[in-house]
Amino acid sequence: MSNVTPAPVRADAPAGGQAIITIEGLNKWFGDFHVLRDINLSVNQGEVVVVIGPSGSGKSTLIRCINHLEEHQEGRIVVDGTELTDDVRNIDLVRRETGMVFQSFNLFPHLTVLENITLAPIRVRKWKRTQAEERARFFLDKVGIPEQALKYPGQLSGGQQQRVAIARALTMGPKVMLFDEPTSALDPEVIGEVLEVMVALAQEGMTMIVVTHEMGFAREVGDRVIFMDAGQIVEVGSPEHFFLAPREARTKAFLSKIL
Amino acid sequence: MFEVIPPRPAPGGVAGVGGWIRRNLFSSPANTLLTVVTGVFVVYVGLSVVLWALFDASWGQVWANQRLFAVYRYPADLLWRPMAVLAAMMALIGVMGGAGRRNEILRGLFWSLVAFVAFVTVIALLFWPSVRVLWAGVLAASLVGYAVGVARPSFVRGLPWAWVAWLFLGFFLLYGVTPGSGLLRIVPARDWGGFMLTLILFTGIVPSFPLGIALALGRRSKLPAIKYVCTGFIEIVRGAPLIMWLFVASLLLPLFLNTDPNNLPAILRAYVAITLFSAAYMAENVRGGLQAVPRGQTEAARALGLGGWQTTSLIVLPQALRAVIPAIVGQAIGLFKDTSLVFIVGLADFFRVTEIVANQPASLQVTGGVKLELYLYVALIYFFFAYRMSIASRQLEKQLGVGTR
């Protein structure tokens, strides 16, 4: 029986919702290394999906495939009705509808906070500067740092920088937000302020895929948790399921380390 | 219970000039000995040079050949033409300095140049009746430019075009329009030379800048054709010394183009060689800066939906160039001195004029020769400009915080 490929674990969105992301049979290699194996995942509008797993398990690569920062070799990825192919127009279309927040913030150090936020709306959405700045200030207010608009990223704390990054993504008006370990590079005392913003966002109904180890966040607003290991989806369930009764031995071993 | 410990003054011999001297120069008997020996040596050499320069050197030939040093054989009655170009240049720099007078670096560079011009103007007023008015005019143009810059800072936006216009009009004014005699008669490029030629060749750094950026971006291109052409150009140009490329430009190029060498003025050929050579080095400098920009910057820009060209021009290049400005200034200083290599293809730049003057009959009659004096003079002029650029580069590094980040 060892030659038969095992059936992959499916992480389908609950029925009844409207799927905004659909991933079917996704496979990806870095050179010879098979980093993502038979991923099947769909996400409903308004859902918050938390992805956990040990480092090197492919969780970051997975969400980076969703806005095509990483190219996939096999399978389909459909975001808001647009399939990601080699067609640059499709890629740009998807990127406009997905905001991403990175572990290392990736703010543009040569631009002020306001310029960081308004750059893409002005250049990509072709908004007027006044309109873009108005929206930018609205979201800066929302993430709780309206007074930092004219500073440069280097003058802000890590937590403030990450909140600017969230505001930058939100100002584009995305339908999906991707978070790639947004709190991993932060000092412990400022993680809370970033999580607060994310929780508020989730409660407003934003569709979010969050790669994180913050199980408290998962428990508070997560609809589903996906555990990945070795490029595969190992187990899917509600946050409670993972806290109370994880099924797989790998999952138990991992959770015992982070909880 | 916690209490703040108040700061105490540093123990004796740590702070102040006395402390520094004690720690660095006289900390042990061996160091004291070294300090004394080198001190005596430095004073001895310095004193000898000063005494020689004041009493033994004969500066007559340096003084008598200032026109050769400045413009070489450019006709004396047409000196207003290069001086007008110089005046226009100083006026444009003046607008820059005036508009950016809150920028310590721009302001400093401008006033250094003005000080140099003013110094020459004073000498001209005292000793050179034929160019008195011209030098006073250059000085006046600088100050007027500065005043305009102060009054109308928005003029800087038009400056790039003004510089392009300056480049072309300046060339035509230097070269002339009509054959024969007259105010605008043609001065063949073989009569150009001296410091004027050095400055002209030095401006090759300007076109080499966009060229170098294009090459650096091309080298990182995903399209193999562009990538290999750019890489090949950079590596081949950098693989041979500038002197060789000057030879290629002056001897082989007319051969390949199957044209009479006189159809392509030697200065133009040298200019192109210097520009391309400089562009190859510029490309490598810029590439270093491009590599210093973290990948996350590109990813963040792309994730926001910015296109490839927008990402490069708005996010990557500004950061890359900022990181390599000191390297680029260093390259400019190097190029400024490397222009002296054009003597090898028969051009009489500032440096070459020393040899020419040294071989004049008048020079040969001076006991002991005048080469030392001539070279010292040329070295001082080169040093003034190169060191001034070096200071600006250091200020720039500080301003950009390159060294500290």
Short mmCIF file of C-alpha atoms in Angstrom, two decimals, chain B residues 84-355:
data_model
loop_
_atom_site.label_atom_id
_atom_site.label_comp_id
_atom_site.label_asym_id
_atom_site.label_seq_id
_atom_site.Cartn_x
_atom_site.Cartn_y
_atom_site.Cartn_z
CA ALA B 84 30.42 83.30 -20.55
CA VAL B 85 29.91 79.54 -20.28
CA LEU B 86 31.55 79.62 -16.86
CA ALA B 87 29.39 82.55 -15.81
CA ALA B 88 26.25 80.69 -16.89
CA MET B 89 27.41 77.64 -14.96
CA MET B 90 28.03 79.67 -11.82
CA ALA B 91 24.66 81.38 -12.20
CA LEU B 92 22.89 78.01 -12.40
CA ILE B 93 24.82 76.71 -9.40
CA GLY B 94 23.93 79.99 -7.71
CA VAL B 95 20.21 79.38 -8.26
CA MET B 96 20.68 75.92 -6.76
CA GLY B 97 22.62 77.30 -3.82
CA GLY B 98 20.15 80.11 -3.23
CA ALA B 99 17.05 77.95 -3.45
CA GLY B 100 18.59 75.25 -1.30
CA ARG B 101 20.34 77.57 1.10
CA ARG B 102 18.96 75.67 4.07
CA ASN B 103 20.90 72.67 2.83
CA GLU B 104 24.32 73.03 4.38
CA ILE B 105 26.01 70.97 1.64
CA LEU B 106 24.64 72.83 -1.39
CA ARG B 107 25.26 76.16 0.27
CA GLY B 108 28.79 75.20 1.27
CA LEU B 109 29.71 73.98 -2.22
CA PHE B 110 28.35 77.13 -3.79
CA TRP B 111 30.21 79.49 -1.47
CA SER B 112 33.46 77.52 -1.92
CA LEU B 113 33.20 78.00 -5.66
CA VAL B 114 32.35 81.67 -5.17
CA ALA B 115 35.39 82.04 -2.92
CA PHE B 116 37.55 80.53 -5.65
CA VAL B 117 36.06 82.82 -8.31
CA ALA B 118 36.40 85.83 -6.03
CA PHE B 119 40.04 85.00 -5.38
CA VAL B 120 40.80 84.82 -9.10
CA THR B 121 38.76 87.98 -9.69
CA VAL B 122 40.89 89.91 -7.20
CA ILE B 123 44.04 88.71 -8.93
CA ALA B 124 42.57 89.63 -12.31
CA LEU B 125 41.62 93.09 -11.08
CA LEU B 126 45.19 93.63 -9.86
CA PHE B 127 47.25 92.02 -12.60
CA TRP B 128 45.29 90.88 -15.65
CA PRO B 129 43.65 93.87 -17.30
CA SER B 130 42.39 91.87 -20.30
CA VAL B 131 40.17 89.53 -18.29
CA ARG B 132 39.24 91.86 -15.44
CA VAL B 133 35.73 92.49 -16.64
CA LEU B 134 35.19 88.84 -17.51
CA TRP B 135 36.08 87.57 -14.05
CA ALA B 136 34.08 90.30 -12.37
CA GLY B 137 31.21 89.22 -14.62
CA VAL B 138 31.50 85.59 -13.51
CA LEU B 139 31.49 86.68 -9.88
CA ALA B 140 28.49 88.92 -10.49
CA ALA B 141 26.65 86.13 -12.33
CA SER B 142 27.18 83.77 -9.37
CA LEU B 143 25.74 86.28 -6.93
CA VAL B 144 22.84 87.21 -9.19
CA GLY B 145 22.06 83.50 -9.58
CA TYR B 146 22.11 83.13 -5.82
CA ALA B 147 19.81 86.11 -5.36
CA VAL B 148 17.40 84.70 -7.95
CA GLY B 149 17.44 81.36 -6.16
CA VAL B 150 16.63 83.04 -2.85
CA ALA B 151 13.83 85.14 -4.34
CA ARG B 152 12.29 82.46 -6.57
CA PRO B 153 13.07 78.99 -5.16
CA SER B 154 10.53 77.48 -7.56
CA PHE B 155 13.01 78.07 -10.40
CA VAL B 156 14.90 74.91 -9.36
CA ARG B 157 12.17 72.85 -11.00
CA GLY B 158 13.29 74.16 -14.37
CA LEU B 159 16.96 73.60 -13.60
CA PRO B 160 17.42 70.20 -15.28
CA TRP B 161 16.30 71.77 -18.56
CA ALA B 162 18.47 74.80 -17.92
CA TRP B 163 21.46 72.50 -17.51
CA VAL B 164 20.71 70.67 -20.73
CA ALA B 165 20.39 74.00 -22.52
CA TRP B 166 23.62 75.13 -20.90
CA LEU B 167 25.39 72.02 -22.13
CA PHE B 168 24.37 72.50 -25.76
CA LEU B 169 24.60 76.29 -25.94
CA GLY B 170 27.88 76.14 -24.05
CA PHE B 171 29.31 73.70 -26.54
CA PHE B 172 28.27 75.84 -29.49
CA LEU B 173 29.61 78.98 -27.87
CA LEU B 174 32.95 77.30 -27.17
CA TYR B 175 33.16 75.78 -30.61
CA GLY B 176 31.82 78.74 -32.54
CA VAL B 177 29.52 79.04 -35.50
CA THR B 178 31.14 80.80 -38.44
CA PRO B 179 34.39 79.92 -40.19
CA GLY B 180 37.05 82.56 -40.73
CA SER B 181 37.34 85.49 -38.36
CA GLY B 182 34.87 87.30 -36.17
CA LEU B 183 33.36 87.03 -32.71
CA LEU B 184 31.74 83.66 -33.29
CA ARG B 185 34.44 82.07 -35.42
CA ILE B 186 35.10 78.41 -34.98
CA VAL B 187 37.83 77.43 -32.54
CA PRO B 188 38.96 73.91 -33.46
CA ALA B 189 38.91 71.51 -30.56
CA ARG B 190 42.68 70.99 -30.77
CA ASP B 191 43.10 74.47 -29.34
CA TRP B 192 40.95 73.69 -26.30
CA GLY B 193 42.77 72.64 -23.19
CA GLY B 194 43.89 73.48 -19.71
CA PHE B 195 41.54 73.53 -16.75
CA MET B 196 38.68 74.27 -19.11
CA LEU B 197 39.19 70.90 -20.80
CA THR B 198 39.51 69.14 -17.45
CA LEU B 199 36.14 70.57 -16.43
CA ILE B 200 34.56 69.67 -19.77
CA LEU B 201 35.72 66.08 -19.50
CA PHE B 202 34.63 65.96 -15.87
CA THR B 203 31.06 66.73 -16.92
CA GLY B 204 31.11 63.25 -18.49
CA ILE B 205 30.02 62.07 -15.04
CA VAL B 206 26.60 63.63 -15.69
CA PRO B 207 25.51 61.52 -18.70
CA SER B 208 27.22 58.51 -17.14
CA PHE B 209 24.76 58.69 -14.23
CA PRO B 210 21.52 57.81 -16.09
CA LEU B 211 23.52 55.47 -18.30
CA GLY B 212 24.91 53.66 -15.26
CA ILE B 213 21.45 53.34 -13.70
CA ALA B 214 20.11 51.88 -16.94
CA LEU B 215 23.01 49.41 -17.10
CA ALA B 216 22.55 48.37 -13.47
CA LEU B 217 18.83 47.79 -13.96
CA GLY B 218 19.55 46.00 -17.22
CA ARG B 219 21.98 43.70 -15.50
CA ARG B 220 19.21 42.62 -13.11
CA SER B 221 16.67 42.24 -15.89
CA LYS B 222 14.87 38.92 -16.32
CA LEU B 223 15.22 39.18 -20.10
CA PRO B 224 18.41 37.32 -21.03
CA ALA B 225 19.22 39.51 -24.03
CA ILE B 226 19.20 42.74 -22.02
CA LYS B 227 20.89 41.10 -19.06
CA TYR B 228 23.81 39.68 -21.01
CA VAL B 229 24.36 42.78 -23.13
CA CYS B 230 24.51 44.95 -20.00
CA THR B 231 26.65 42.50 -18.05
CA GLY B 232 28.97 42.10 -21.03
CA PHE B 233 29.33 45.84 -21.49
CA ILE B 234 30.04 46.44 -17.80
CA GLU B 235 32.56 43.63 -17.47
CA ILE B 236 34.38 44.37 -20.70
CA VAL B 237 34.65 48.09 -19.99
CA ARG B 238 35.79 47.49 -16.43
CA GLY B 239 38.19 44.82 -17.59
CA ALA B 240 40.58 47.24 -19.24
CA PRO B 241 42.21 50.44 -18.00
CA LEU B 242 40.83 53.84 -18.99
CA ILE B 243 44.01 54.55 -20.93
CA MET B 244 43.27 51.64 -23.21
CA TRP B 245 39.74 52.84 -23.90
CA LEU B 246 41.11 56.29 -24.68
CA PHE B 247 43.40 54.65 -27.21
CA VAL B 248 40.53 52.65 -28.62
CA ALA B 249 38.43 55.80 -28.92
CA SER B 250 41.17 57.85 -30.52
CA LEU B 251 42.81 55.29 -32.82
CA LEU B 252 40.49 52.36 -33.43
CA LEU B 253 37.14 54.11 -33.52
CA PRO B 254 37.91 56.21 -36.63
CA LEU B 255 39.30 53.06 -38.21
CA PHE B 256 36.18 51.03 -37.51
CA LEU B 257 33.89 53.85 -38.60
CA ASN B 258 36.08 54.20 -41.66
CA THR B 259 36.34 57.93 -41.24
CA ASP B 260 39.03 60.53 -41.11
CA PRO B 261 40.05 61.00 -37.45
CA ASN B 262 39.62 64.74 -37.93
CA ASN B 263 35.90 64.30 -38.55
CA LEU B 264 35.52 63.24 -34.95
CA PRO B 265 37.28 65.75 -32.74
CA ALA B 266 39.68 64.12 -30.28
CA ILE B 267 37.87 65.76 -27.39
CA LEU B 268 34.57 64.22 -28.41
CA ARG B 269 36.17 60.78 -28.68
CA ALA B 270 37.83 61.13 -25.28
CA TYR B 271 34.56 62.43 -23.84
CA VAL B 272 32.63 59.41 -25.06
CA ALA B 273 35.30 57.04 -23.78
CA ILE B 274 35.33 58.66 -20.34
CA THR B 275 31.54 58.73 -20.15
CA LEU B 276 31.14 55.06 -21.04
CA PHE B 277 33.98 54.05 -18.75
CA SER B 278 32.45 56.00 -15.91
CA ALA B 279 29.01 54.55 -16.69
CA ALA B 280 30.30 51.00 -16.23
CA TYR B 281 31.63 51.83 -12.77
CA MET B 282 28.51 53.80 -11.96
CA ALA B 283 26.46 50.74 -12.89
CA GLU B 284 28.34 48.60 -10.40
CA ASN B 285 27.93 51.21 -7.68
CA VAL B 286 24.21 51.45 -8.35
CA ARG B 287 23.92 47.66 -8.46
CA GLY B 288 25.46 47.52 -5.02
CA GLY B 289 22.73 49.89 -3.85
CA LEU B 290 20.02 47.86 -5.55
CA GLN B 291 21.20 44.75 -3.76
CA ALA B 292 21.17 46.58 -0.44
CA VAL B 293 17.42 47.19 -0.72
CA PRO B 294 15.71 44.33 1.11
CA ARG B 295 13.51 41.99 -0.91
CA GLY B 296 10.64 42.81 1.40
CA GLN B 297 10.48 46.31 -0.08
CA THR B 298 9.75 44.96 -3.55
CA GLU B 299 7.31 42.43 -2.14
CA ALA B 300 5.41 45.06 -0.17
CA ALA B 301 5.18 47.26 -3.25
CA ARG B 302 4.01 44.42 -5.48
CA ALA B 303 1.53 43.25 -2.85
CA LEU B 304 -0.02 46.73 -2.93
CA GLY B 305 -0.55 46.34 -6.65
CA LEU B 306 2.26 48.58 -7.88
CA GLY B 307 3.67 47.50 -11.23
CA GLY B 308 7.24 46.47 -11.91
CA TRP B 309 8.37 49.83 -13.24
CA GLN B 310 6.54 51.73 -10.48
CA THR B 311 8.18 49.53 -7.86
CA THR B 312 11.61 50.16 -9.34
CA SER B 313 11.26 53.90 -9.80
CA LEU B 314 9.29 54.75 -6.64
CA ILE B 315 10.54 52.25 -4.09
CA VAL B 316 13.78 50.52 -5.05
CA LEU B 317 15.80 53.16 -6.93
CA PRO B 318 15.31 56.01 -4.43
CA GLN B 319 16.57 53.81 -1.62
CA ALA B 320 19.37 52.30 -3.69
CA LEU B 321 20.69 55.67 -4.87
CA ARG B 322 20.54 57.13 -1.39
CA ALA B 323 22.69 54.26 -0.16
CA VAL B 324 25.37 54.75 -2.81
CA ILE B 325 25.61 58.56 -3.00
CA PRO B 326 28.92 58.52 -1.10
CA ALA B 327 30.29 55.92 -3.50
CA ILE B 328 29.15 58.01 -6.45
CA VAL B 329 30.82 61.13 -5.07
CA GLY B 330 33.95 59.05 -4.57
CA GLN B 331 33.74 58.02 -8.20
CA ALA B 332 33.33 61.65 -9.24
CA ILE B 333 36.49 62.58 -7.33
CA GLY B 334 38.33 59.75 -9.03
CA LEU B 335 37.09 60.74 -12.46
CA PHE B 336 38.05 64.37 -11.86
CA LYS B 337 41.67 63.28 -11.49
CA ASP B 338 41.52 60.51 -14.10
CA THR B 339 40.68 63.02 -16.81
CA SER B 340 44.41 63.80 -16.73
CA LEU B 341 44.95 60.54 -18.64
CA VAL B 342 43.76 62.18 -21.85
CA PHE B 343 47.29 63.47 -22.37
CA ILE B 344 47.93 60.00 -23.80
CA VAL B 345 45.79 60.79 -26.84
CA GLY B 346 47.35 64.19 -27.36
CA LEU B 347 44.91 66.41 -25.50
CA ALA B 348 46.37 69.24 -23.46
CA ASP B 349 44.31 69.13 -20.29
CA PHE B 350 45.27 70.94 -17.09
CA PHE B 351 47.80 68.30 -16.11
CA ARG B 352 49.40 68.06 -19.54
CA VAL B 353 50.02 71.81 -19.61
CA THR B 354 52.68 71.35 -16.91
CA GLU B 355 54.84 69.34 -19.29
#
